PDB file of C-alpha atoms in Angstrom:
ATOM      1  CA  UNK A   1     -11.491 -19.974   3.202  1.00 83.00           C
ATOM      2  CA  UNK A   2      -9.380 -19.062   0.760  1.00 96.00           C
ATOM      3  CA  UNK A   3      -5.664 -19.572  -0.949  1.00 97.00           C
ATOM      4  CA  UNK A   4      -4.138 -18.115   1.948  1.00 98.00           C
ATOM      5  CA  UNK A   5      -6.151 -20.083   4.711  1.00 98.00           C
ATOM      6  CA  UNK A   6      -4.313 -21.276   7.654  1.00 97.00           C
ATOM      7  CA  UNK A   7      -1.549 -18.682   6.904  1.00 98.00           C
ATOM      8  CA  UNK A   8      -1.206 -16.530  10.051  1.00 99.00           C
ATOM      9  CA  UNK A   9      -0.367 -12.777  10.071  1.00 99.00           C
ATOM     10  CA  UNK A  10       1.009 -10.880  12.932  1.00 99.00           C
ATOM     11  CA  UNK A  11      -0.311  -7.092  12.761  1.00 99.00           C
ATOM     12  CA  UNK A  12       1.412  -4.218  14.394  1.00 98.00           C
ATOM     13  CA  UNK A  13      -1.551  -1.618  14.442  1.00 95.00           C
ATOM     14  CA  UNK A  14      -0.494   1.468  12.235  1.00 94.00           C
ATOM     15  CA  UNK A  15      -2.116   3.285   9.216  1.00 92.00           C
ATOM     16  CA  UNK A  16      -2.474   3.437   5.941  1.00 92.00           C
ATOM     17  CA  UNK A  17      -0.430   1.082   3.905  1.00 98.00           C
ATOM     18  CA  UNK A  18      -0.385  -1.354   6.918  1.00 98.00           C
ATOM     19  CA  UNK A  19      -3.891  -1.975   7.462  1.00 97.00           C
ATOM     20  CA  UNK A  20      -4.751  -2.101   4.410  1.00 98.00           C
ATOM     21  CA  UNK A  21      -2.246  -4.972   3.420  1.00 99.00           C
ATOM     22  CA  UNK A  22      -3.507  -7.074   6.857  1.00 99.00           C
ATOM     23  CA  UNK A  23      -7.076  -6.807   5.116  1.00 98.00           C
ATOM     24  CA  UNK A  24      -5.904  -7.980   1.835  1.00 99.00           C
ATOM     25  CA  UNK A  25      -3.902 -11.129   3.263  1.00 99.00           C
ATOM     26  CA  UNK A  26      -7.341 -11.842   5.347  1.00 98.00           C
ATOM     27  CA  UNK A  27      -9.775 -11.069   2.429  1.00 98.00           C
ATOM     28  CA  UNK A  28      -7.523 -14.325   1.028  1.00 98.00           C
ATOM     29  CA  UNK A  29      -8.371 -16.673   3.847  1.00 98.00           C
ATOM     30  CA  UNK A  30      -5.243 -15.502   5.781  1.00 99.00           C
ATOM     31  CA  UNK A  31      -5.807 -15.887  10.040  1.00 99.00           C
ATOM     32  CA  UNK A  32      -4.498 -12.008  10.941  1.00 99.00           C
ATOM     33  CA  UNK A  33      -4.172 -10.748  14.779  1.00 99.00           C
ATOM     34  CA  UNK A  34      -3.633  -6.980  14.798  1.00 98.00           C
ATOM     35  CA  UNK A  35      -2.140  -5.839  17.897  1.00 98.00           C
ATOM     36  CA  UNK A  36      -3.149  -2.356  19.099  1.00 96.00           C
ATOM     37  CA  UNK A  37      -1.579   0.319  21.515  1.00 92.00           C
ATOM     38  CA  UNK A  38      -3.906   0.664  24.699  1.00 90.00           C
ATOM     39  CA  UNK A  39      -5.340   4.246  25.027  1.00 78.00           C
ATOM     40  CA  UNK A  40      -5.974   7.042  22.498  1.00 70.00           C
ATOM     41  CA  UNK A  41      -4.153   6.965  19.352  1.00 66.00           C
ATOM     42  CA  UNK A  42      -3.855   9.623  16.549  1.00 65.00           C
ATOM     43  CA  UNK A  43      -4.406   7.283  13.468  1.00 59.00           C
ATOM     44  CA  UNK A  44      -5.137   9.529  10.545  1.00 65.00           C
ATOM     45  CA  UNK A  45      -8.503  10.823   9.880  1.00 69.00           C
ATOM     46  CA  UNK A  46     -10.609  10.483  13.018  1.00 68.00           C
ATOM     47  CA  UNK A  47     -13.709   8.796  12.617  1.00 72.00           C
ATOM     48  CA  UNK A  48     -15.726   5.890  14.454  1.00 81.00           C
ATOM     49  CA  UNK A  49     -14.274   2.370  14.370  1.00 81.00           C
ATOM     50  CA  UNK A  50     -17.343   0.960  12.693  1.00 86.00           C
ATOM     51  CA  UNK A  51     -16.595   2.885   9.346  1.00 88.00           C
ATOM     52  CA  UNK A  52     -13.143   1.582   9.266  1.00 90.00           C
ATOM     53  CA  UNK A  53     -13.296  -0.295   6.707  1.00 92.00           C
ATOM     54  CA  UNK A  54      -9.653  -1.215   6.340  1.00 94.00           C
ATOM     55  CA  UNK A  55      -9.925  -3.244   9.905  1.00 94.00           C
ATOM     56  CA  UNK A  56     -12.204  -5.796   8.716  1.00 94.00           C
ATOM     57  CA  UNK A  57     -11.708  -9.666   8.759  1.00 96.00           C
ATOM     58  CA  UNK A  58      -9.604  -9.574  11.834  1.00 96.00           C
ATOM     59  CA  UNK A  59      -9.141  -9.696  15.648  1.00 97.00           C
ATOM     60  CA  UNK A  60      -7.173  -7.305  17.823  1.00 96.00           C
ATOM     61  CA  UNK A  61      -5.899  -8.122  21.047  1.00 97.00           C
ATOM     62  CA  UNK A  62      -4.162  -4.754  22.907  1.00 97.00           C
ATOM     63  CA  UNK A  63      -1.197  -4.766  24.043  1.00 97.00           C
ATOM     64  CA  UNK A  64       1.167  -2.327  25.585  1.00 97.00           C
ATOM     65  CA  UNK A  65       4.260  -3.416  23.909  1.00 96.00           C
ATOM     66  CA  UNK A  66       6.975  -1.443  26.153  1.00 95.00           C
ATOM     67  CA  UNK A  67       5.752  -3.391  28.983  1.00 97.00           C
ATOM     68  CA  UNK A  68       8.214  -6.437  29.267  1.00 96.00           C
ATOM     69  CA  UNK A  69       5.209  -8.903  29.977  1.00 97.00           C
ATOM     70  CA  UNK A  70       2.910  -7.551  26.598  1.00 97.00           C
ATOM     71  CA  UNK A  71       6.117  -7.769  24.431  1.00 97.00           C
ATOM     72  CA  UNK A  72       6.841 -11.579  25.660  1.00 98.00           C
ATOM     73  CA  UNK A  73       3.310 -12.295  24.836  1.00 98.00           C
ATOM     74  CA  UNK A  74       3.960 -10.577  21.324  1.00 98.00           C
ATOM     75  CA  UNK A  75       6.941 -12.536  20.298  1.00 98.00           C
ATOM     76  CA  UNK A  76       5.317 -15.821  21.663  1.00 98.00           C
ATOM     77  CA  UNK A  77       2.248 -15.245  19.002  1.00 98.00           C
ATOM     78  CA  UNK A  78       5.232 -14.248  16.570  1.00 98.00           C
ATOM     79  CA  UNK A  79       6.789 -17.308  16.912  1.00 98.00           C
ATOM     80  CA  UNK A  80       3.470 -19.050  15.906  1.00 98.00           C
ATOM     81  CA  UNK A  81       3.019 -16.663  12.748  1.00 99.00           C
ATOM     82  CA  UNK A  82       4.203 -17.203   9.561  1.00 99.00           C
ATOM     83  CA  UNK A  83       4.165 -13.297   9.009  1.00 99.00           C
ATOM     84  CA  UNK A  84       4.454 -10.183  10.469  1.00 99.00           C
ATOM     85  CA  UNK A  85       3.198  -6.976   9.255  1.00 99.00           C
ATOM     86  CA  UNK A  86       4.467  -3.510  10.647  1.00 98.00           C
ATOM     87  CA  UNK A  87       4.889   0.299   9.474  1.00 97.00           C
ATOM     88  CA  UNK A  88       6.298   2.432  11.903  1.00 97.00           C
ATOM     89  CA  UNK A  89       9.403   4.545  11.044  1.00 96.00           C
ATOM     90  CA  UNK A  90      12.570   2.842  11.174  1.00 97.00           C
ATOM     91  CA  UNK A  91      14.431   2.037  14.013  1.00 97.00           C
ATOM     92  CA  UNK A  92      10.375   1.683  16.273  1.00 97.00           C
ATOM     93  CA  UNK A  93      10.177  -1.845  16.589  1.00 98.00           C
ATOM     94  CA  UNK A  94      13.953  -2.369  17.368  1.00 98.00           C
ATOM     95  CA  UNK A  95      13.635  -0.734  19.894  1.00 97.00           C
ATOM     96  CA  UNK A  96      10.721  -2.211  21.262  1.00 97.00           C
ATOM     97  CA  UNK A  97      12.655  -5.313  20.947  1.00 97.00           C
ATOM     98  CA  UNK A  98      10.484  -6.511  17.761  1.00 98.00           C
ATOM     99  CA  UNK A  99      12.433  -6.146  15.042  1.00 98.00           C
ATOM    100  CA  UNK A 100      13.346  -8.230  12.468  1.00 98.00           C
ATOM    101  CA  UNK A 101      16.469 -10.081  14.565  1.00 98.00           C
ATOM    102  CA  UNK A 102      14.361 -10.017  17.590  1.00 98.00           C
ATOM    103  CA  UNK A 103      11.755 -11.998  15.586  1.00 99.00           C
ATOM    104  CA  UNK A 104      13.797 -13.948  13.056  1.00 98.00           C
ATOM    105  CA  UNK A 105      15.513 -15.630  16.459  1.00 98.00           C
ATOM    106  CA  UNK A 106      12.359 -16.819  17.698  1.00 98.00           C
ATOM    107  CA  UNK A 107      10.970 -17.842  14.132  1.00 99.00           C
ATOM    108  CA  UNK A 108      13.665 -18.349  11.334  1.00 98.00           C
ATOM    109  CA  UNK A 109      10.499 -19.143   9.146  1.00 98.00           C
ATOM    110  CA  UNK A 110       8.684 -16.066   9.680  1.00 99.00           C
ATOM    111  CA  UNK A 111       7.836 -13.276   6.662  1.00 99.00           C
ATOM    112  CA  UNK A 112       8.881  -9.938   8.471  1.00 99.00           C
ATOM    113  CA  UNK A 113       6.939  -7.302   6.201  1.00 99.00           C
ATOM    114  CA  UNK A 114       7.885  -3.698   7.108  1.00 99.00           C
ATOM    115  CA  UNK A 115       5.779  -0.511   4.863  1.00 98.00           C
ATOM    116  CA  UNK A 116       7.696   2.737   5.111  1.00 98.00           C
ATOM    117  CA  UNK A 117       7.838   6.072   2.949  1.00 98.00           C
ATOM    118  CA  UNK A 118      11.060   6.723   2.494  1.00 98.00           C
ATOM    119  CA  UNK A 119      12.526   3.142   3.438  1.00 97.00           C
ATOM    120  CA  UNK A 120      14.533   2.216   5.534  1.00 97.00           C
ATOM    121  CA  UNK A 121      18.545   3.942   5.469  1.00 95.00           C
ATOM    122  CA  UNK A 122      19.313   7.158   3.629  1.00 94.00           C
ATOM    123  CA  UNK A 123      18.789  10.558   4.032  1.00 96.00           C
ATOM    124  CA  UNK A 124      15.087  10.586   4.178  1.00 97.00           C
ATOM    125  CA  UNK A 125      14.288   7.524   6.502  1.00 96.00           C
ATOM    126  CA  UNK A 126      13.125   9.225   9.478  1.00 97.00           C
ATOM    127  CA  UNK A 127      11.429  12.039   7.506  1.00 96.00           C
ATOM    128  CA  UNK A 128       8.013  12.224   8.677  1.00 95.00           C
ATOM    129  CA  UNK A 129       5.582  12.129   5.065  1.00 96.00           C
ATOM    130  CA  UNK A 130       2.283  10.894   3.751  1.00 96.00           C
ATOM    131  CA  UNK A 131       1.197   9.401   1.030  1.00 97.00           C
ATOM    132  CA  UNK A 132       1.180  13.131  -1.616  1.00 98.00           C
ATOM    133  CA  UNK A 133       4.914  13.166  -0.497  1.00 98.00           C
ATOM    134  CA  UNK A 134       5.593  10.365  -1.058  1.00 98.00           C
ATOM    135  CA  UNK A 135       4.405  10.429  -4.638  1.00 98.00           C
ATOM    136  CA  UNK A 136       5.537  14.179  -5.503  1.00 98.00           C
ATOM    137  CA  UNK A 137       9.135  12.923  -4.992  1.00 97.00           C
ATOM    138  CA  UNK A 138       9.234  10.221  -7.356  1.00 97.00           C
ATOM    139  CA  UNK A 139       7.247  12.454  -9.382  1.00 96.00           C
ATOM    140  CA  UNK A 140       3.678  11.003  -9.817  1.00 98.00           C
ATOM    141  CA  UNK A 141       2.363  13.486  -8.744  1.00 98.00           C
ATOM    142  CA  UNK A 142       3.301  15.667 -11.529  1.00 97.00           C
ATOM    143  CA  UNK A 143       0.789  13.578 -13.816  1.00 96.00           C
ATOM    144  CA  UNK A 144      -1.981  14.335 -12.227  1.00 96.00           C
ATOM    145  CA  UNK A 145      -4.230  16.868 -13.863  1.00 96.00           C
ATOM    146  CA  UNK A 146      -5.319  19.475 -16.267  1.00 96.00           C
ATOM    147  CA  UNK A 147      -2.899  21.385 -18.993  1.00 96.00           C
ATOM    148  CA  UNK A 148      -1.600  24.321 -17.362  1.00 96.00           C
ATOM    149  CA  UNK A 149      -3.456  23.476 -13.454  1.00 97.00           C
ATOM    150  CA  UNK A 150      -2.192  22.383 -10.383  1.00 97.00           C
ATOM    151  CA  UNK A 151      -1.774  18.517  -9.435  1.00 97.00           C
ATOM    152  CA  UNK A 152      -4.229  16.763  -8.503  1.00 96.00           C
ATOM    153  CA  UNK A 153      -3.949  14.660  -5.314  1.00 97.00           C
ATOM    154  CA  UNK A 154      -5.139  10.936  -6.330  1.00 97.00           C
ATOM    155  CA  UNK A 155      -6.080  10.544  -2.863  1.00 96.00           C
ATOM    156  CA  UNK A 156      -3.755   7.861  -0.815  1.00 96.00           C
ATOM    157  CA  UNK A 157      -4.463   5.424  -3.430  1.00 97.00           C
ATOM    158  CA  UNK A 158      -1.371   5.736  -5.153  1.00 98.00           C
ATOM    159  CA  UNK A 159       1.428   5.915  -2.587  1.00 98.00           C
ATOM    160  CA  UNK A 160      -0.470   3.918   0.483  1.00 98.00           C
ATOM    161  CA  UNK A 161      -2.459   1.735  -1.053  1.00 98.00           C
ATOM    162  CA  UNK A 162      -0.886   0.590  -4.623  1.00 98.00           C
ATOM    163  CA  UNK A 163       2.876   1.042  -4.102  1.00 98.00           C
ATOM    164  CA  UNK A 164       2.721   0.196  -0.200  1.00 98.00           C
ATOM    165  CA  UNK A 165       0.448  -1.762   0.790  1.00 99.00           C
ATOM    166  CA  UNK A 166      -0.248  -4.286  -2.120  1.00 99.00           C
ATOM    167  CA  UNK A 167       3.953  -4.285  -3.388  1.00 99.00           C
ATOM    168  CA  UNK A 168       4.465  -5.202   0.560  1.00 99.00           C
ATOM    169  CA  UNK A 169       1.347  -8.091   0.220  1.00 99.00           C
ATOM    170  CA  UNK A 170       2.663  -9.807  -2.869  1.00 99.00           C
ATOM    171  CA  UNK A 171       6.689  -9.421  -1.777  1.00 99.00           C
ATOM    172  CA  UNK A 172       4.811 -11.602   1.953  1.00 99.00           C
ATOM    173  CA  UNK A 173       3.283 -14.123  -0.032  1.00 99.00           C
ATOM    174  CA  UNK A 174       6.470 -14.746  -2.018  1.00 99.00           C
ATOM    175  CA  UNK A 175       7.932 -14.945   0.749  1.00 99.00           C
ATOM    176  CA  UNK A 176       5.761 -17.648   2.604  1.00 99.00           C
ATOM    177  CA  UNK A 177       6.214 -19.776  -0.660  1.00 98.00           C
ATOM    178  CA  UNK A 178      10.209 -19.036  -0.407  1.00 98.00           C
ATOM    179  CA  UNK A 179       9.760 -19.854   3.473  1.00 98.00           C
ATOM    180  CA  UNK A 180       8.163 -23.164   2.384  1.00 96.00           C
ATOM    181  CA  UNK A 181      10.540 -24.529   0.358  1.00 96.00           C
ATOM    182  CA  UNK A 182      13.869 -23.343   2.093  1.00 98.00           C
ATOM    183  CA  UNK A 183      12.201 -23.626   5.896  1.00 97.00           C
ATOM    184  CA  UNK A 184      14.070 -19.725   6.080  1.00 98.00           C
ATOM    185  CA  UNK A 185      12.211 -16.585   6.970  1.00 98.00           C
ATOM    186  CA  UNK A 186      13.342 -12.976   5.483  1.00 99.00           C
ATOM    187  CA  UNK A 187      12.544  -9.361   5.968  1.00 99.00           C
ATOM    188  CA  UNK A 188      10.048  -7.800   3.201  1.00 99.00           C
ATOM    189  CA  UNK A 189      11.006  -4.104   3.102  1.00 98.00           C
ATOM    190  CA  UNK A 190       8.261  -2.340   0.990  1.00 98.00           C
ATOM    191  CA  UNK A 191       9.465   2.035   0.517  1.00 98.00           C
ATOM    192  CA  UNK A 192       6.586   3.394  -0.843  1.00 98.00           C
ATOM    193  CA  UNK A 193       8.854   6.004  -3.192  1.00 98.00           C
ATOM    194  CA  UNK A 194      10.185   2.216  -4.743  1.00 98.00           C
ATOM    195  CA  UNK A 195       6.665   1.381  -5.246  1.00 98.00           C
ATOM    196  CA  UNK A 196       5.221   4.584  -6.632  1.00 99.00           C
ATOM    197  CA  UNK A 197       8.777   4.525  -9.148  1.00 98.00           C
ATOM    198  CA  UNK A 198       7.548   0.735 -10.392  1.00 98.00           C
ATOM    199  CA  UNK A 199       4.533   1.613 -10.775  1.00 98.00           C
ATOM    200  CA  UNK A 200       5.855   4.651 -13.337  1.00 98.00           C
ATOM    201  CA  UNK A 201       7.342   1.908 -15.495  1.00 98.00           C
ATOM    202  CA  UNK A 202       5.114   1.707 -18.360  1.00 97.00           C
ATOM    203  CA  UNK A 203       4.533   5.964 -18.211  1.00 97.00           C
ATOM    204  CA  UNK A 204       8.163   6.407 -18.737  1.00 97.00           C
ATOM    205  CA  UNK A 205       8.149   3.907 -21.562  1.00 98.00           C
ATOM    206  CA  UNK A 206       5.587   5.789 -23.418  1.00 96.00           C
ATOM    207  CA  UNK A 207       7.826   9.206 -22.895  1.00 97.00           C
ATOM    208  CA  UNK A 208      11.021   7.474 -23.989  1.00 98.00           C
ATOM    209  CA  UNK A 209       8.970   6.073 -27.309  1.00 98.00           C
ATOM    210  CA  UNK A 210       7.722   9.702 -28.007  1.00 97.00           C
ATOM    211  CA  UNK A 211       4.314   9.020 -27.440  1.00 95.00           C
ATOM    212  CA  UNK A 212       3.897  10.879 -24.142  1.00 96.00           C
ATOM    213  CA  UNK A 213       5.021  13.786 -22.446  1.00 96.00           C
ATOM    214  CA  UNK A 214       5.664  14.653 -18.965  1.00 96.00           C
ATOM    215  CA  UNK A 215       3.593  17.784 -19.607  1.00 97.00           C
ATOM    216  CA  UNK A 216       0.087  16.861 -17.644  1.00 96.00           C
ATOM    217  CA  UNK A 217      -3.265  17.133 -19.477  1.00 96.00           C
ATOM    218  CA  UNK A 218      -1.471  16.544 -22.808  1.00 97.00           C
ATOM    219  CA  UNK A 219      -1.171  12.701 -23.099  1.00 97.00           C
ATOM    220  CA  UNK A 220      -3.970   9.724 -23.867  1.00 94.00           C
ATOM    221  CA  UNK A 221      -4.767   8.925 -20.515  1.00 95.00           C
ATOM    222  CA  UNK A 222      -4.256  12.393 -18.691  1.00 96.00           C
ATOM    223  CA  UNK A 223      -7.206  14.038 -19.825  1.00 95.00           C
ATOM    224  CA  UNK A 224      -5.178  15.320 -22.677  1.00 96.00           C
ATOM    225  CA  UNK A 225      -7.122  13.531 -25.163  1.00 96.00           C
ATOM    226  CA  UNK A 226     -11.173  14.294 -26.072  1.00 96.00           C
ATOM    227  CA  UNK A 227     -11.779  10.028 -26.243  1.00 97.00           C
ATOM    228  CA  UNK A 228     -10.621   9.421 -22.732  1.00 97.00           C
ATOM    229  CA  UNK A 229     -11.903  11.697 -20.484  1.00 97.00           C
ATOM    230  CA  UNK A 230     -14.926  12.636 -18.215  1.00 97.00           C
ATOM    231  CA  UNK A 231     -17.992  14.555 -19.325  1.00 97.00           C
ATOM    232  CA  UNK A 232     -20.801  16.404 -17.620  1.00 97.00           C
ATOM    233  CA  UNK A 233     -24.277  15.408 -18.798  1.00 96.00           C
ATOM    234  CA  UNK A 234     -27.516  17.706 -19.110  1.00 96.00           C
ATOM    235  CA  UNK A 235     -29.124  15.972 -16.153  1.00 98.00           C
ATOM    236  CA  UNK A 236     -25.850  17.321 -13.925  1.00 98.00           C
ATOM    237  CA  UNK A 237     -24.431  13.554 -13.605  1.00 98.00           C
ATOM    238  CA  UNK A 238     -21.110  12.711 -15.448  1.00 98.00           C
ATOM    239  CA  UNK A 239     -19.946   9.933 -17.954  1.00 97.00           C
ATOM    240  CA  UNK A 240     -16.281   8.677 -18.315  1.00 97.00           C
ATOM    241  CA  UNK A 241     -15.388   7.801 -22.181  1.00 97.00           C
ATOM    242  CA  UNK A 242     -12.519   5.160 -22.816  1.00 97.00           C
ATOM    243  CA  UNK A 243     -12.970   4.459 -26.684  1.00 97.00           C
ATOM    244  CA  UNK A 244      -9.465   4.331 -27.113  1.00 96.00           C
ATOM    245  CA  UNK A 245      -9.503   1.526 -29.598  1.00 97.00           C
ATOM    246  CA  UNK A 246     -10.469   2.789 -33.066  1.00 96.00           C
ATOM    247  CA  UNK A 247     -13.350   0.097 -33.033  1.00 98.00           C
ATOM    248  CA  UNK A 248     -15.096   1.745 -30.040  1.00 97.00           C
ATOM    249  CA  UNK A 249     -14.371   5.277 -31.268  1.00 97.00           C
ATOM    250  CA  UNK A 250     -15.957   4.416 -34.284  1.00 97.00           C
ATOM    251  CA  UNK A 251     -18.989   3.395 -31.646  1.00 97.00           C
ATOM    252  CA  UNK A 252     -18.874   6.538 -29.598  1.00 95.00           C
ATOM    253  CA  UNK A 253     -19.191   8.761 -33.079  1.00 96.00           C
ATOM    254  CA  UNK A 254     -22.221   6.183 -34.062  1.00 96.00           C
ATOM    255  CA  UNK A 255     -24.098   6.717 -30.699  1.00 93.00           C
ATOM    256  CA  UNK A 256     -23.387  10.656 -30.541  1.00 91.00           C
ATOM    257  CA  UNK A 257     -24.838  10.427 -34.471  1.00 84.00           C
TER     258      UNK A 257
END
């Protein structure tokens, strides 16, 4: 159960940003079939299926999808779905004969969500990258960090997880509702570099006000300031302080007293 029950997904097995928006559109009642490439595959970090985590709440049914008889059995769940979900670089599933047009014939209703780095045209868009590339380019990287140290890597949150995968799960369930009122499908084309760059919004508000700097380690929320940051205890654990309201500072200075 859930608001998205009897929605169905369509997953084209990747990594990263891809799984990770199938689990949130199933985690919300959504019915999603992930459809995986028969023999080994180099996903990312190696490690047993059981721990991962991001495959949860779902079938898989493999498929070879060059084979003409595995791709006719794709499109025929695809015209049954009222999503798809894929990730590859640009050009892959055209030319498997699952892209958008290929899929759009069969099911003018259907949500085609694609998750790439770079997106889709321009100079970049078959540039292999991850996630830290992604985010060094738009430059969120840069803010991560001590004064005067090197970035710090946020791990694939950023990049994979916030500006892919959850920009490219809100833009499919706008555009089931869309595909509900107007009965027409459309493609959902998620570049995590446009994600990462929204989600730098409010940052490059504060700069433009005066009241940050693109300096790391010298801003409120960057470590640069001694009532937001993360402290190491006697007994060896740590504590993060937030009393960024004067109210709680006033707190924090009671219960050091």
């Amino acid at each position: 159960m859930g608001p998205l029950a009897g929605i169905k997904v369509v997953e084209l097995a990747g990594i990263g940003p891809g799984p990770m928006c199938a689990m949130v559109l199933a985690d919300l009642g959504a019915t999603v079939l992930r459809i995986e490439r028969p023999g080994p595959q180099d996903l990312g970090v190696a490690r047993p299926r059981r721990y991962d985590l991001l495959l949860r709440g779902r079938r898989a049914l493999m498929l070879d999808l060059k084979r003409p008889e595995a791709k006719a059995l794709a499109l025929r769940l695809v015209e049954q779905a009222d999503a798809l979900i894929e990730g590859f670089r640009p050009g892959v599933t055209e030319r498997l004969g699952l892209g958008p047009e290929d899929c759009l014939t069969r099911n003018p209703r259907l949500v085609y969500g694609r998750v790439t780095g770079w997106g889709q045209k321009g100079p970049l868009a078959q540039a292999a990258g991850h996630d830290i590339n992604y985010i060094s380019l738009v430059g969120a990287l840069h803010a991560f960090g001590r004064r005067g140290q090197a970035p710090v890597p946020p791990l694939n949150l950023l990049g994979d997880f916030a500006a892919g995968a959850l920009y490219l799960a809100l833009g499919i369930v706008c555009g089931i509702l869309e595909a509900r009122g107007s009965g027409k499908g459309q493609v959902i084309d998620a570049a995590m570099v446009d994600g990462t760059a929204s989600l730098l919004t409010a940052f490059h508000g504060l700069v433009a006000a005066g009241l940050a700097t693109h300096e790391r380690g010298t801003n409120a929320l960057d470590t640069g300031a001694h009532f937001y940051n993360a402290y190491q205890c006697a007994d060896g654990h740590w504590i993060s302080v937030a009393a960024i309201e004067g109210k709680f500072y006033a707190e924090l200075l009671r219960r050091l007293d």
